[in-house]
Each structure stands twice: as C-alpha cells, then as structure tokens.
Amino acid sequence: MDMQVGPILSALRRHKAGAVLIALQIALTLAILCNALFIVHQRLSHLSEPTGLDEANIFVIQNEWVGKASYAQLDAEARADLEVLRRLPGVADVTTSNSYPLRGAGWDDGIRLHPDQLTDTTGATVYFADEHFVRTLGLKLVAGRDFRAGDIGVMAAQDRLDPSQVIVTRALADTLFHGDTAVGRTLYLAGSPATIVGVVDRLQAQSVARWAADFAHRVVIVPRRLTSTLGTYYIVRTHPGQLAAAMRAAPAALVARNPRRMFDPRMGVLSFAQVRERAYESDRGMATLMGVISAVLLAITAAGIVGVTSFRVGQRRRQIGVRRALGATRHDIVRYFLVENLLVSGSGILLGVLLALAMNLWLILRFGMQGLSPAYLAAGVAVLLLLGQAAALAPALRASRVPPVEATRAG
Amino acid sequence: MLKMTHLSKVYRTEVVETYALRDFNINVKEGEFVAVTGPSGSGKTTFLTIAGLLETFTGGHYHLDGIEVSQLNDNARSKIRNEKIGFIFQAFNLIPDLNVYDNVEVPLRYRGMKAAERKQRIMDALERVGLASRAKHYPAELSGGQQQRVAIARALAGSPRLLLADEPTGNLDTQMARGVMELLEEIHREGATIVMVTHDPELAARAQRNVHIIDGQVVDLAEEPRFHAHNARVADA
Ligand SMILES: Nc1ncnc2c1ncn2[C@@H]1O[C@H](COP(=O)(O)OP(=O)(O)OP(=O)(O)O)[C@@H](O)[C@H]1O
Ligand SMILES: [Mg+2]
C-alpha cells in the first residue's frame, strides 16, 4: 500500500502555516495533558491511602470548654467525659488526643538517635495518648506492648515533653533503624530520651500536605493526656452499625454531664468518613480542575484539526476530483487526509514529548514534583494520535465523496 | 473500443429536467482519432465525462472495451480510469501543490507501481513532451502550453489505450495549440484511441473522423445544413 508520504510532505511544505499551527497546538496539548494527568493520578492515589484506623466505626468530637479552669480541673473534666462516652450504647472504646490522622494540624517534633546530634534524623507527628488509644483507633501492634494505665501522665501545652516510653509506627522504626528491632531502643524526642516499648503497623500523620508526603507515616505516640484550655479531641469507636446513633447521642450526653462547653456546628462531631472527605477536598478539587482543563484542551485541539482539515478539503475539491479522475479510489482519498494528519500530528507529538519532559523538569525544580512516568507519556501520545485521526476522519470522508466529475467543472 | 447505444443523460434540478444527451449513439473503434464538435451546451463535455467514467448515465448502454460499465462499482470504475483512460482537460488541472514530476506520478502511484518503474515512465513521458528539464518546476512556474504538455505527459505515463481530451487547446494560443495537436497525432500514430472535443475546425479537420453533436445527439454531417453554412463561413475568413 502506497502511503504517498513523499508527495504529501511536499504538498504540506507549500501550506506550512496551518500545519505548523496545528502541530504546535498538539504539542502543547500533549505536554499539558501528560503532566496534568500525572498530577491527577498522584493526588488521587494519595486519596485512597489507608490511615491504619478502623475508619468505618470511628467518629471524633472536638470539645471546647467555656470559662476558666485549672489544668487539674480540665483533666478531671476530660476523664469524666471519657467515662460518659464509654457508657453510651454502641460505643466500643474512647480515647483522647491532641489530634488525629488527616486533621491537618497538630504537633510535629524532631527525632534524634543521639543526644549530641546536630540535626534531626527525621521529623515525626506526635500523638498524645492514653491506654485506650491503640485499641480505640484499631491499630495493629506488631511488636512490643501497648501503654498501661500506669504509664499515662498528664501535661499542659507549655510543659516539657519528656515521656520515658513511646510507641512508634513501623515506618518511623524503619527510618530510624533500617529494619533492626526497634523495641527496647532509645530515641530522643525534643531532646529527651525515650524507650520504644511498642511498634504499630500503620498510623498516618495529621498532615496530608504534599511537603509532608515523605513523613506521612512517621509517627510517635506518647503516653500523655494533653490538657489545654482550648479544648481537646475525643475519639470514639463504636460497634459495627452503631456509628450514626452514637454520634447523635454523644453531644447530648456530654452536655447533660456538664453544660459549660461548645461544639463547633460544622466541626464539632465528625465521622471519620467526613474527616477524610475534608482532608482531601482541595486534592479532589485540583484533580477535577486538571481533568476539566485537559478535556477542554483536547476538545479545542480536536476542533482545530476538524477545522483545518475541513478547510483544506474545501480548498482542494478540484484537486480531489482530478485525483479521482486519474484513478484514486474513495479509500485513497480518505487515506490521503489521514496520512497528512498523521504527519502533522506526528511532528506535533514529537515536539510535545520534548515539551512535556521540559514542563515536568520545571515542575520538579519549582514544586518538587516527581519525574513523569513514561506510561503517562505513552498514554498521552496514544490519546493525541487517536484524537488526530478521529478528528480528521469526518472531513476525509467528506473529501472522498467529491465526485470525479468535479475535475471537469470550470473554476 | 467505445460504444454507446440509445444513451441518455438527464440532469434533474428541483425545477427542470435537462436532457444533456438523448438517444445518443456512437461507436469509436480501436485506434481511431475522433474529433467531437458542436455548439456550446450541446453535450460534448457530458459525453466525454460519461465516456471517461467520471459520471454515470441515465439510460441506454455503454460498452467500454467490451465491458458494460453501468454494472461496475466505484472501485472498479476508478481502476478502469486509472489503467485504460488518459484525461486531458481544457484547464490543464495539474495539482498546484506538486511539482511536474510528482504531478505525472499521481496516476502511477494509484496503480501501485514500483518506484523504479514510475521514475522510468515519468522521465520517458516528460521527454516526449519536451519538458524533462522542468521536472522540479511547479505548475505556476510554467506557461499554459507547457502546463498542458505536462498534463499530456501525465495522461501518457500510464500508457492508456483511450485518451479523452476536452478542448485541450482551448486555453492556448495558435502556436501552442499546434504543438499540442502534433503531440496528440504522434500519440495516435503509436496506437492510442483518441477522442477530442474541440471548437477549432482546423484541428477537427486533422482528425480521422468528425462527430458533430447538437442538442445532445450525434448528427450526420452530410444531412446537417447548418454545418455546411458554418464551414463556408470558416472558408471565407
Ligand atoms: N451538472 C449539471 N447540472 C445541470 N445541467 C448540466 C450540468 N452539466 C451540464 N449541464 C447541462 O447539460 C447540457 C450540456 O452541457 P455540456 O457541458 O455537456 O455542453 P458542452 O457541449 O460541453 O458545452 P461547451 O461547448 O460550452 O463546453 C447543457 O445544457 C448544460 O447546461
Ligand atoms: Mg464543454
């Protein structure tokens, strides 16, 4: 089969402007499409990352006290609250902490392996916990032991953080000890030594920000109840199917015990599903935006190809008639315009691949994005090749219907 | 070679039906050189486009080289145009985007010929029309006479048995017209069948046989007084 590449190329050289414009448009679309889809994919894969919690059965209460009280009073109030919640029907266990995974804010601190180290070995999220924390969250202890009631201390935000024992996540243990046994080892948290008594399989940090991606599962759990005048978080785990009922009953029960408190109308009581929803709102928004931009770009490019091809077909009706008179079949005419499109798209795509890599490099340097995976490049190339051929097909078919007798018409 | 019997061609628009050809009969034998004359609008071009399978007809029969063409599908018609018929148009109809060489190559490529053979045939054909040195030129860079010679080379390159020419000299001055006519005569001597529509009585006279069309029908010249009057005027001039 004769693809006629030579003559099509020489004819194209005499009509550069349209071809170059389309090629550039395709190149730009490819570059943006590859990078946008790559970003979308990265954001979305992040979205379904498990926290390590028994998410389906957990809800969180943000409790704010009204009026002044001493730290000792605040701790007593909190413990009374935990007892009330624990007695609610459907509730399996309750704990209190300064934060929880995906909340977006909390306590981060530096971890060192030696007291005289000049810089931190790593940063880590610090969760304050009592002896119910591991069980309430549904964490899986893979080594060592859980905290006992006697381990738990009380501290205020301005106090020094100096627990003698901690539980760490496997991710943090691996970062610190590269696979060696962690239980029994000492780490320095904010300068104070602490012995690792347990390792949990998985527990996500409070931040889902992109800069924190490397630290997403480096967590240290300290046996302290943090009392704060600002309030605290109660994390409640229910028996399966009891979540909604417990969520409704909990605030009323707390208010009945002590009415001098507030729950934020939007954030006061959240199921963990809602927590997750909020945490990734901007990621989802970003992904949607990128998707819409990609779709619009593709549509514009397709429209451009349809337009230019239609214009060229209209311009060359006489020539098409002459080709038909000289023996071209309808197939030959369709093929002519498809090959022409392939040549234009092909050069645009070559340029687009280079442009996509350049754009990715810029994103790496400027925003620390990851290297574009070749699969995305390949997918982008395939999409634009198909788009080009599909967009050229309708005008090409119209061209093939130009009758041979067109060759004899004057004009 | 080319035989039409009781052939008719009707152009239908919303308001009128035009009989471009009616009860049209003609028989052109292999190796003949026939000149077709007739007043404007009489149906000469219509006859040629049907003869060349550029268009279908409404009624009657047309046998080309022994084949009843009304039965053929579009692909088969394309193949016959490509292999058996050479066209020469009044407006040359070269493809402006392609140079002389590529223009002559067009029908050969549709025949699926190998590159080496194409090149041989193209250069031979351009040699014949005396334009081998212009192979890289574009149509716009050539005179009308040269363009028509390229068109003839394009028609010749595929060695068609039937050459159809619609006023091939209509856009040329006398000098150039003569050159083109000599070329056609040479091609005819080599065995091709030629049907040429012309308004020029001098050129028509050089053909073996003249066919006159009036109102979509072939008329016998001997019984047509108008033709004698016309010839007389030409003789006076
Ligand atoms: N596509 C068409 N649609 C409608 N009528 C047509 C069409 N083509 C030709 N005709 C009509 O058919 C008749 C014959 O036209 P044709 O072009 O064959 O004449 P001609 O002898 O070649 O004339 P000329 O010497 O001017 O070239 C004319 O009346 C013309 O108007
Ligand atoms: Mg005509």
XYZ file of C-alpha atoms and ligand atoms in Angstrom:
680
model
C 0.000 0.000 0.000
C 1.413 3.327 -1.064
C 1.173 5.839 1.794
C 2.317 8.665 -0.517
C 4.326 10.201 2.284
C 6.723 11.931 -0.108
C 4.192 13.887 -2.197
C 2.025 14.644 0.860
C 5.047 16.119 2.605
C 5.983 18.261 -0.382
C 2.384 19.493 -0.666
C 2.427 20.264 3.075
C 5.599 22.276 2.705
C 3.683 24.623 0.435
C 0.963 25.145 3.077
C 3.099 25.465 6.175
C 1.137 27.923 8.290
C -1.923 25.768 9.046
C 0.141 22.635 9.552
C 2.607 24.314 11.899
C -0.202 25.849 13.959
C -1.916 22.504 14.409
C 1.375 20.772 15.205
C 2.137 23.380 17.879
C -1.347 23.062 19.331
C -0.942 19.298 19.515
C 2.497 19.646 21.110
C 1.187 21.984 23.781
C -1.883 19.836 24.453
C 0.277 16.742 24.817
C 2.677 18.460 27.215
C -0.116 19.788 29.422
C -2.183 16.601 29.210
C 0.675 14.312 30.309
C 1.633 16.473 33.252
C -1.952 17.182 34.301
C -2.918 13.508 34.242
C 0.232 12.652 36.154
C -0.601 15.191 38.850
C -4.201 13.992 38.993
C -3.050 10.412 39.373
C -0.666 11.290 42.162
C -3.331 13.237 44.022
C -5.925 10.525 43.603
C -3.636 7.678 44.648
C -2.943 9.678 47.812
C -6.678 9.914 48.411
C -7.251 6.224 48.987
C -4.203 5.716 51.211
C -5.304 3.916 54.425
C -4.675 5.693 57.726
C -4.318 2.483 59.745
C -7.536 3.288 61.642
C -10.782 1.323 61.801
C -12.268 4.223 59.846
C -15.770 2.855 59.350
C -16.527 2.788 63.078
C -14.788 5.917 64.333
C -16.031 9.434 64.999
C -14.342 12.436 66.548
C -15.659 15.077 68.959
C -13.996 18.471 69.241
C -14.778 19.679 72.764
C -14.289 23.349 73.728
C -14.693 24.420 77.363
C -16.326 27.688 78.285
C -14.881 29.687 81.199
C -11.634 29.375 83.161
C -10.349 26.272 84.910
C -7.049 24.880 86.220
C -5.208 22.152 84.322
C -6.048 19.667 87.080
C -9.751 20.553 86.753
C -9.579 20.257 82.952
C -8.047 16.783 83.190
C -10.686 15.665 85.684
C -13.448 17.000 83.383
C -11.931 15.186 80.422
C -11.750 11.882 82.271
C -15.366 12.265 83.390
C -16.335 12.916 79.753
C -14.494 9.771 78.621
C -16.433 7.727 81.201
C -19.780 9.122 79.974
C -18.917 8.344 76.377
C -17.686 4.849 77.234
C -21.070 4.044 78.840
C -23.075 5.114 75.764
C -24.852 2.242 73.978
C -22.951 1.038 70.915
C -19.615 2.531 71.982
C -16.667 0.113 71.990
C -13.955 2.392 73.375
C -12.937 6.033 73.732
C -9.643 7.873 73.903
C -8.465 11.475 73.958
C -5.701 13.051 71.947
C -4.348 16.383 70.748
C -5.068 15.469 67.124
C -5.750 12.537 64.783
C -4.800 11.437 61.276
C -5.806 13.725 58.360
C -6.824 16.553 60.729
C -4.362 18.868 59.030
C -2.783 20.361 62.169
C -1.191 19.030 65.334
C 2.172 18.503 66.978
C 5.290 17.731 64.950
C 8.714 17.314 66.504
C 12.256 16.295 65.648
C 13.588 12.806 66.397
C 17.289 12.082 67.022
C 19.154 8.896 67.828
C 21.895 10.549 69.928
C 21.664 13.446 72.352
C 24.671 15.230 70.793
C 23.379 15.033 67.186
C 23.371 18.440 65.471
C 20.350 17.886 63.235
C 17.230 15.738 63.498
C 17.310 12.267 61.995
C 13.716 12.839 60.938
C 10.604 14.766 61.803
C 7.544 12.947 63.124
C 3.967 13.591 64.104
C 3.393 13.324 67.870
C 0.059 11.922 69.060
C -0.777 12.207 72.757
C -2.429 9.054 74.024
C -3.859 7.209 76.963
C -4.015 3.435 77.480
C -7.149 3.261 75.251
C -5.553 4.953 72.208
C -4.228 1.908 70.325
C -7.394 -0.137 70.902
C -9.824 2.698 70.133
C -8.167 3.571 66.853
C -7.961 -0.102 65.915
C -4.198 -0.003 65.399
C -2.287 -3.234 64.887
C 0.531 -3.726 67.361
C 3.288 -5.648 65.538
C 5.967 -5.640 68.256
C 6.275 -4.886 71.964
C 3.283 -3.824 74.036
C 0.557 -1.220 74.409
C 0.651 1.512 77.095
C -0.666 0.544 80.528
C -2.804 2.808 82.670
C 0.194 3.437 84.935
C 2.304 4.732 82.026
C -0.007 7.651 81.300
C 0.937 11.103 82.555
C -0.785 14.461 82.264
C 0.805 17.533 80.739
C -0.125 21.043 79.642
C 0.923 22.505 76.327
C 3.681 24.635 77.884
C 5.176 21.709 79.850
C 8.281 19.907 78.700
C 7.571 16.832 76.562
C 9.678 14.127 78.234
C 7.946 10.734 78.154
C 10.214 7.858 79.173
C 8.340 5.421 76.922
C 6.881 5.756 73.426
C 5.187 3.645 70.762
C 6.282 4.262 67.174
C 4.956 3.310 63.742
C 6.739 0.753 61.642
C 7.531 3.487 59.115
C 9.313 5.551 61.775
C 11.112 2.477 63.130
C 12.340 1.611 59.632
C 13.535 5.167 59.078
C 15.467 5.115 62.345
C 16.751 1.534 62.494
C 16.545 0.292 58.891
C 14.747 -2.940 59.761
C 16.562 -3.738 63.029
C 14.500 -4.418 66.131
C 13.062 -1.166 67.479
C 11.571 -2.299 70.781
C 13.940 -1.517 73.622
C 15.894 1.093 71.624
C 16.132 4.704 72.738
C 15.232 7.747 70.683
C 15.454 11.432 71.573
C 12.171 13.275 71.232
C 12.580 17.043 71.501
C 15.888 16.331 73.245
C 14.573 13.891 75.900
C 15.388 10.156 75.794
C 12.509 7.705 75.480
C 12.474 3.928 75.206
C 10.421 2.345 72.467
C 8.002 -0.120 74.062
C 5.841 -0.949 71.050
C 5.538 -0.720 67.261
C 2.229 -0.307 65.394
C 1.825 -1.427 61.814
C 0.404 1.766 60.396
C -0.805 5.164 61.571
C -0.973 8.200 59.331
C 0.249 11.674 60.272
C -2.147 14.577 60.840
C -0.977 16.400 57.708
C -1.773 15.369 54.140
C 0.087 18.332 52.631
C 2.371 17.468 49.749
C 5.502 18.660 51.538
C 4.735 16.161 54.296
C 4.349 13.193 51.933
C 7.690 11.674 52.970
C 6.704 11.891 56.643
C 3.136 10.655 56.124
C 3.513 7.621 58.383
C 6.370 8.623 60.702
C 4.522 8.875 63.967
C 5.460 8.676 67.634
C 2.754 8.041 70.259
C 3.450 9.446 73.728
C 1.679 8.258 76.951
C 0.337 11.666 77.937
C -3.071 13.307 78.191
C -2.602 16.866 76.940
C -4.775 19.335 78.765
C -5.448 22.587 77.031
C -7.758 25.495 77.748
C -8.582 25.420 74.037
C -10.244 22.051 74.314
C -9.444 18.542 73.238
C -10.470 15.738 70.909
C -12.401 12.668 71.965
C -12.021 9.791 69.538
C -14.858 7.260 69.775
C -15.012 3.786 68.280
C -18.429 2.136 68.033
C -19.534 -1.394 67.410
C -20.309 -2.034 63.732
C -23.535 -0.337 62.616
C -23.792 1.856 65.725
C -21.876 4.871 64.463
C -24.767 7.140 63.494
C -26.722 6.525 66.689
C -23.657 7.054 68.901
C -22.777 10.250 67.014
C -26.253 11.629 67.759
C -26.259 10.556 71.428
C -22.717 11.657 72.363
C -23.000 15.507 72.387
C -26.273 15.391 74.339
C -24.757 13.061 76.950
C -21.718 15.333 77.343
C -23.858 18.450 77.703
C -26.045 16.665 80.252
C -22.974 15.949 82.379
C -21.551 19.489 82.142
C -23.235 22.175 80.006
C -20.281 24.638 80.150
C -18.938 23.637 76.738
C -19.354 24.213 72.985
C -19.272 22.068 69.886
C -18.407 23.787 66.643
C -21.561 23.482 64.478
C -19.564 22.241 61.469
C -16.531 20.571 63.001
C -17.815 19.564 66.451
C -18.801 15.972 65.683
C -17.349 14.307 62.584
C -17.409 10.738 61.392
C -14.048 9.623 60.104
C -15.512 9.453 56.597
C -16.219 13.191 56.920
C -12.696 13.787 58.188
C -11.300 12.067 55.120
C -13.661 13.979 52.856
C -12.484 17.321 54.266
C -8.798 16.399 54.249
C -8.758 15.707 50.528
C -11.231 18.368 49.437
C -8.557 20.525 47.805
C -6.877 17.495 46.230
C -10.139 16.424 44.706
C -10.818 19.976 43.554
C -7.377 20.110 41.969
C -7.897 16.774 40.233
C -11.291 17.903 38.904
C -9.830 21.162 37.664
C -6.947 19.396 35.916
C -9.384 16.948 34.380
C -11.613 19.731 33.091
C -8.632 21.652 31.700
C -7.404 18.515 29.930
C -10.826 17.802 28.455
C -11.234 21.393 27.258
C -7.760 21.380 25.705
C -8.463 18.119 23.910
C -11.786 19.449 22.641
C -10.161 22.644 21.350
C -7.407 20.674 19.640
C -9.913 18.305 18.049
C -11.977 21.271 16.852
C -8.831 22.844 15.406
C -7.973 19.691 13.486
C -11.532 19.328 12.188
C -11.491 22.998 11.134
C -8.155 22.956 9.365
C -8.818 19.620 7.653
C -12.276 20.782 6.503
C -10.751 23.983 5.166
C -8.110 22.052 3.245
C -10.708 19.688 1.837
C -12.851 22.624 0.700
C -9.831 24.290 -0.862
C -8.866 21.177 -2.775
C -12.207 19.930 -4.147
C -10.990 20.384 -7.702
C -7.733 18.605 -6.949
C -9.632 15.748 -5.303
C -11.810 15.455 -8.415
C -8.668 15.327 -10.572
C -7.165 12.606 -8.378
C -10.402 10.632 -8.656
C -10.366 11.106 -12.447
C -6.794 9.807 -12.538
C -7.799 6.635 -10.698
C -7.871 7.352 -6.966
C -10.490 5.287 -5.149
C -12.525 6.769 -2.277
C -10.222 4.871 0.022
C -7.179 6.543 -1.490
C -8.711 9.965 -0.813
C -9.562 9.141 2.820
C -6.069 7.759 3.295
C -4.534 10.893 1.829
C -6.062 13.118 4.504
C -5.427 10.645 7.320
C -1.768 10.286 6.371
C -1.496 14.051 6.075
C -2.945 14.335 9.587
C -0.590 11.639 10.841
C 2.407 13.570 9.532
C 1.267 16.838 11.099
C 0.191 15.206 14.387
C 3.334 13.097 14.446
C 5.640 16.090 14.296
C 3.475 17.859 16.886
C 3.657 14.817 19.135
C 7.443 14.568 18.835
C 7.702 18.189 19.840
C 5.071 17.619 22.536
C 7.065 14.803 24.144
C 10.066 17.108 24.476
C 7.828 19.875 25.780
C 6.173 17.532 28.307
C 9.570 16.484 29.662
C 10.690 20.099 29.851
C 7.484 21.080 31.647
C 7.915 18.176 34.063
C 11.501 19.203 34.752
C 10.310 22.690 35.564
C 7.649 21.267 37.930
C 10.317 19.112 39.593
C 12.631 22.066 40.106
C 9.944 24.538 41.067
C 7.456 22.417 43.047
C 9.363 19.223 43.781
C 7.043 17.124 41.657
C 8.091 13.591 40.783
C 9.527 12.557 37.410
C 6.859 11.984 34.767
C 6.389 8.249 34.341
C 6.866 7.013 30.743
C 3.445 5.365 30.915
C 1.835 8.817 31.044
C 3.861 9.981 28.096
C 2.888 6.882 26.134
C -0.774 7.303 27.072
C -0.690 10.976 26.042
C 0.892 10.117 22.698
C -1.731 7.436 22.050
C -4.613 9.749 23.012
C -3.439 12.534 20.699
C -2.714 10.210 17.786
C -6.212 8.747 18.050
C -7.747 12.176 18.562
C -5.983 13.467 15.444
C -7.118 10.580 13.286
C -10.665 10.702 14.658
C -10.899 14.462 14.094
C -9.580 14.180 10.544
C -11.877 11.288 9.663
C -15.121 13.222 9.069
C -13.558 15.795 6.710
C -11.608 12.998 4.992
C -14.832 11.073 4.375
C -16.415 14.229 3.002
C -13.413 14.578 0.683
C -13.893 11.021 -0.556
C -17.430 11.914 -1.642
C -16.221 14.624 -4.025
C -17.282 13.183 -7.408
C -14.659 12.630 -10.125
C -16.641 14.872 -12.440
C -15.518 17.794 -10.238
C -12.349 17.705 -12.355
C -14.246 18.961 -15.395
C -16.127 21.777 -13.695
C -14.850 25.199 -14.574
C -13.384 27.383 -11.860
C -13.403 0.361 -28.104
C -16.134 2.768 -27.062
C -19.737 2.077 -27.930
C -22.813 3.964 -26.737
C -26.308 2.968 -27.800
C -29.515 4.898 -27.052
C -27.682 6.521 -24.205
C -29.319 9.360 -22.295
C -28.224 11.690 -19.545
C -30.693 13.800 -17.602
C -29.696 16.500 -15.121
C -32.515 16.991 -12.675
C -32.868 20.086 -10.586
C -35.892 20.982 -8.490
C -37.486 22.909 -11.324
C -36.217 21.467 -14.592
C -35.021 18.307 -16.243
C -32.260 18.900 -18.759
C -31.549 16.228 -21.331
C -27.815 16.734 -21.823
C -27.734 13.624 -24.041
C -30.690 11.834 -25.648
C -30.755 8.686 -27.771
C -27.035 9.149 -28.139
C -25.263 6.625 -30.388
C -21.572 6.446 -31.139
C -19.028 3.774 -31.947
C -15.353 4.621 -31.738
C -13.080 1.859 -32.955
C -9.750 0.886 -31.513
C -7.012 3.170 -32.830
C -9.369 5.852 -34.182
C -8.789 9.589 -33.753
C -12.222 11.215 -33.455
C -12.847 14.936 -33.174
C -16.115 15.968 -31.499
C -17.567 19.335 -32.431
C -20.807 21.100 -31.713
C -22.267 24.290 -30.327
C -21.848 25.308 -26.722
C -24.156 23.430 -24.400
C -24.777 20.666 -26.918
C -23.475 17.945 -24.607
C -19.842 17.424 -25.703
C -18.375 17.555 -22.217
C -21.211 15.442 -20.880
C -20.428 12.790 -23.477
C -16.736 12.854 -22.558
C -17.316 12.591 -18.788
C -19.584 9.594 -19.290
C -17.122 8.049 -21.748
C -14.360 8.527 -19.172
C -16.434 7.041 -16.321
C -16.343 10.333 -14.451
C -20.116 10.277 -14.331
C -22.971 7.825 -14.631
C -25.733 7.994 -17.248
C -29.477 7.785 -17.027
C -30.454 5.283 -19.737
C -29.110 3.185 -22.601
C -25.929 1.193 -22.856
C -22.251 1.942 -22.805
C -19.613 -0.671 -23.582
C -16.025 0.305 -22.974
C -13.508 -2.155 -24.330
C -16.294 -4.757 -24.355
C -17.409 -4.172 -20.775
C -20.899 -2.897 -19.892
C -19.856 -0.173 -17.484
C -23.198 0.544 -15.821
C -22.708 -2.617 -13.752
C -19.372 -1.529 -12.274
C -18.948 -0.260 -8.736
C -16.969 2.823 -7.781
C -13.704 0.981 -7.171
C -13.859 -0.866 -10.477
C -14.573 2.402 -12.284
C -11.572 4.013 -10.568
C -9.395 1.129 -11.677
C -10.517 1.437 -15.313
C -9.959 5.204 -15.292
C -6.522 4.626 -13.888
C -5.410 1.877 -16.248
C -7.223 2.394 -19.538
C -8.051 6.084 -19.798
C -5.962 9.224 -20.031
C -7.611 12.603 -19.495
C -6.613 15.959 -20.888
C -8.689 18.884 -19.651
C -9.112 22.367 -21.072
C -7.969 23.845 -17.739
C -4.920 21.512 -17.538
C -5.883 20.504 -13.993
C -2.387 19.998 -12.707
C -2.146 19.806 -8.925
C -0.658 23.150 -7.913
C 0.991 21.815 -4.723
C 3.040 19.249 -6.612
C 5.941 19.769 -8.979
C 5.910 18.484 -12.565
C 7.485 15.152 -11.640
C 5.038 14.492 -8.779
C 2.087 15.517 -10.955
C 2.961 12.972 -13.627
C 3.460 10.403 -10.883
C -0.087 10.722 -9.450
C -1.862 8.103 -11.636
C 1.135 5.759 -11.445
C 1.040 5.764 -7.661
C -2.654 4.931 -7.665
C -1.747 1.981 -9.855
C 0.623 0.770 -7.130
C 3.621 0.792 -9.453
C 7.138 0.322 -8.066
C 9.276 3.453 -7.668
C 11.857 2.454 -10.277
C 9.249 1.820 -12.948
C 7.444 5.041 -12.045
C 10.609 7.028 -12.488
C 11.325 5.419 -15.851
C 7.819 6.152 -17.128
C 7.739 9.707 -15.791
C 11.035 10.646 -17.386
C 10.022 8.988 -20.671
C 6.716 10.856 -20.708
C 8.343 14.194 -19.884
C 10.940 13.529 -22.570
C 8.150 13.008 -25.088
C 6.558 16.338 -24.313
C 9.956 18.044 -24.220
C 9.818 19.048 -20.552
C 12.272 16.654 -18.881
C 14.343 19.644 -17.767
C 11.344 21.119 -15.917
C 10.681 18.134 -13.654
C 11.281 20.115 -10.452
C 9.212 23.127 -11.516
C 5.794 23.851 -10.095
C 2.808 24.364 -12.450
C 2.641 28.073 -11.617
C 6.159 28.469 -12.984
C 5.181 27.159 -16.439
C 3.383 28.681 -19.430
C -0.079 27.427 -20.407
C 1.343 25.385 -23.285
C 3.931 23.813 -21.015
C 1.295 23.020 -18.396
C -0.871 21.304 -20.991
C 2.144 19.291 -22.145
C 2.714 18.201 -18.537
C -0.957 17.193 -18.400
C -0.440 15.183 -21.594
C 2.657 13.567 -20.087
C 0.568 12.661 -17.041
C -2.086 11.128 -19.305
C 0.570 9.267 -21.315
C 2.697 7.937 -18.485
C 0.210 5.178 -17.682
C 0.089 4.111 -21.388
C -3.710 4.333 -21.620
C -5.486 2.777 -24.598
C -8.017 5.600 -24.684
C -7.201 9.296 -24.499
C -10.055 11.735 -23.804
C -9.364 15.414 -24.396
C -11.866 18.203 -23.706
C -10.825 21.257 -25.668
C -7.155 20.612 -24.930
C -6.140 23.717 -26.869
C -8.978 25.937 -25.685
C -6.782 27.958 -23.347
C -3.767 28.113 -25.681
C -2.668 30.439 -28.475
C -2.389 29.104 -32.055
C 1.297 28.335 -31.832
C 0.962 26.318 -28.638
C -2.236 24.684 -29.886
C -0.401 23.386 -32.910
C 2.334 21.901 -30.716
C -0.236 20.086 -28.589
C -2.067 18.828 -31.677
C 1.143 17.451 -33.166
C 1.788 15.649 -29.916
C -1.680 14.083 -29.989
C -1.181 12.992 -33.585
C 2.079 11.363 -32.662
C 0.434 9.510 -29.768
C -2.308 8.395 -32.126
C 0.194 7.053 -34.632
C 1.590 4.916 -31.846
C -1.763 3.177 -31.459
C -3.851 5.057 -28.910
C -7.533 5.734 -29.448
C -8.241 9.448 -29.110
C -11.493 11.322 -28.660
C -11.029 15.074 -28.685
C -13.646 17.757 -28.193
C -12.717 20.975 -29.985
C -14.210 24.234 -31.194
C -11.373 24.692 -33.690
C -12.420 23.479 -37.196
C -8.804 23.436 -38.313
C -7.863 20.974 -35.574
C -11.046 18.980 -36.130
C -10.138 18.621 -39.775
C -6.870 16.935 -38.840
C -8.699 14.075 -37.064
C -9.630 10.874 -38.901
C -13.316 11.337 -38.256
C -15.546 14.142 -37.070
C -18.596 13.665 -34.878
C -20.997 16.557 -34.533
C -23.267 16.896 -31.525
C -26.336 19.080 -31.473
C -28.831 19.159 -28.597
C -27.393 16.032 -27.055
C -27.496 13.948 -30.199
C -24.962 12.889 -32.802
C -25.954 14.268 -36.183
C -24.851 13.130 -39.585
C -22.789 15.971 -41.048
C -23.916 15.325 -44.599
C -27.576 15.906 -43.656
C -26.968 18.934 -41.478
C -27.219 22.187 -43.431
C -26.035 24.298 -40.524
C -22.654 22.610 -40.591
C -22.167 23.460 -44.285
C -23.020 27.053 -43.635
C -20.587 27.089 -40.727
C -17.811 25.585 -42.861
C -18.493 28.056 -45.587
C -18.031 30.918 -43.148
C -14.730 29.459 -41.977
C -13.605 29.126 -45.587
C -14.487 32.761 -46.296
C -12.479 34.005 -43.348
N -24.096 19.418 -13.559
C -25.058 19.848 -14.388
N -26.266 20.136 -13.902
C -27.275 20.529 -14.721
N -27.119 20.714 -16.034
C -25.919 20.438 -16.581
C -24.827 20.006 -15.792
N -23.752 19.817 -16.607
C -24.178 20.129 -17.854
N -25.468 20.507 -17.837
C -26.261 20.881 -18.988
O -26.140 19.869 -19.967
C -26.029 20.455 -21.244
C -24.737 20.014 -21.931
O -23.622 20.582 -21.252
P -22.168 20.293 -21.711
O -21.273 20.855 -20.661
O -22.018 18.856 -21.996
O -22.030 21.121 -23.042
P -20.769 21.344 -23.955
O -21.159 20.880 -25.277
O -19.571 20.789 -23.334
O -20.663 22.940 -23.957
P -19.370 23.858 -24.105
O -19.006 23.820 -25.518
O -19.862 25.188 -23.672
O -18.344 23.285 -23.175
C -26.090 21.969 -21.062
O -27.410 22.385 -21.287
C -25.733 22.150 -19.599
O -26.373 23.290 -19.083
Mg -17.728 21.519 -22.569
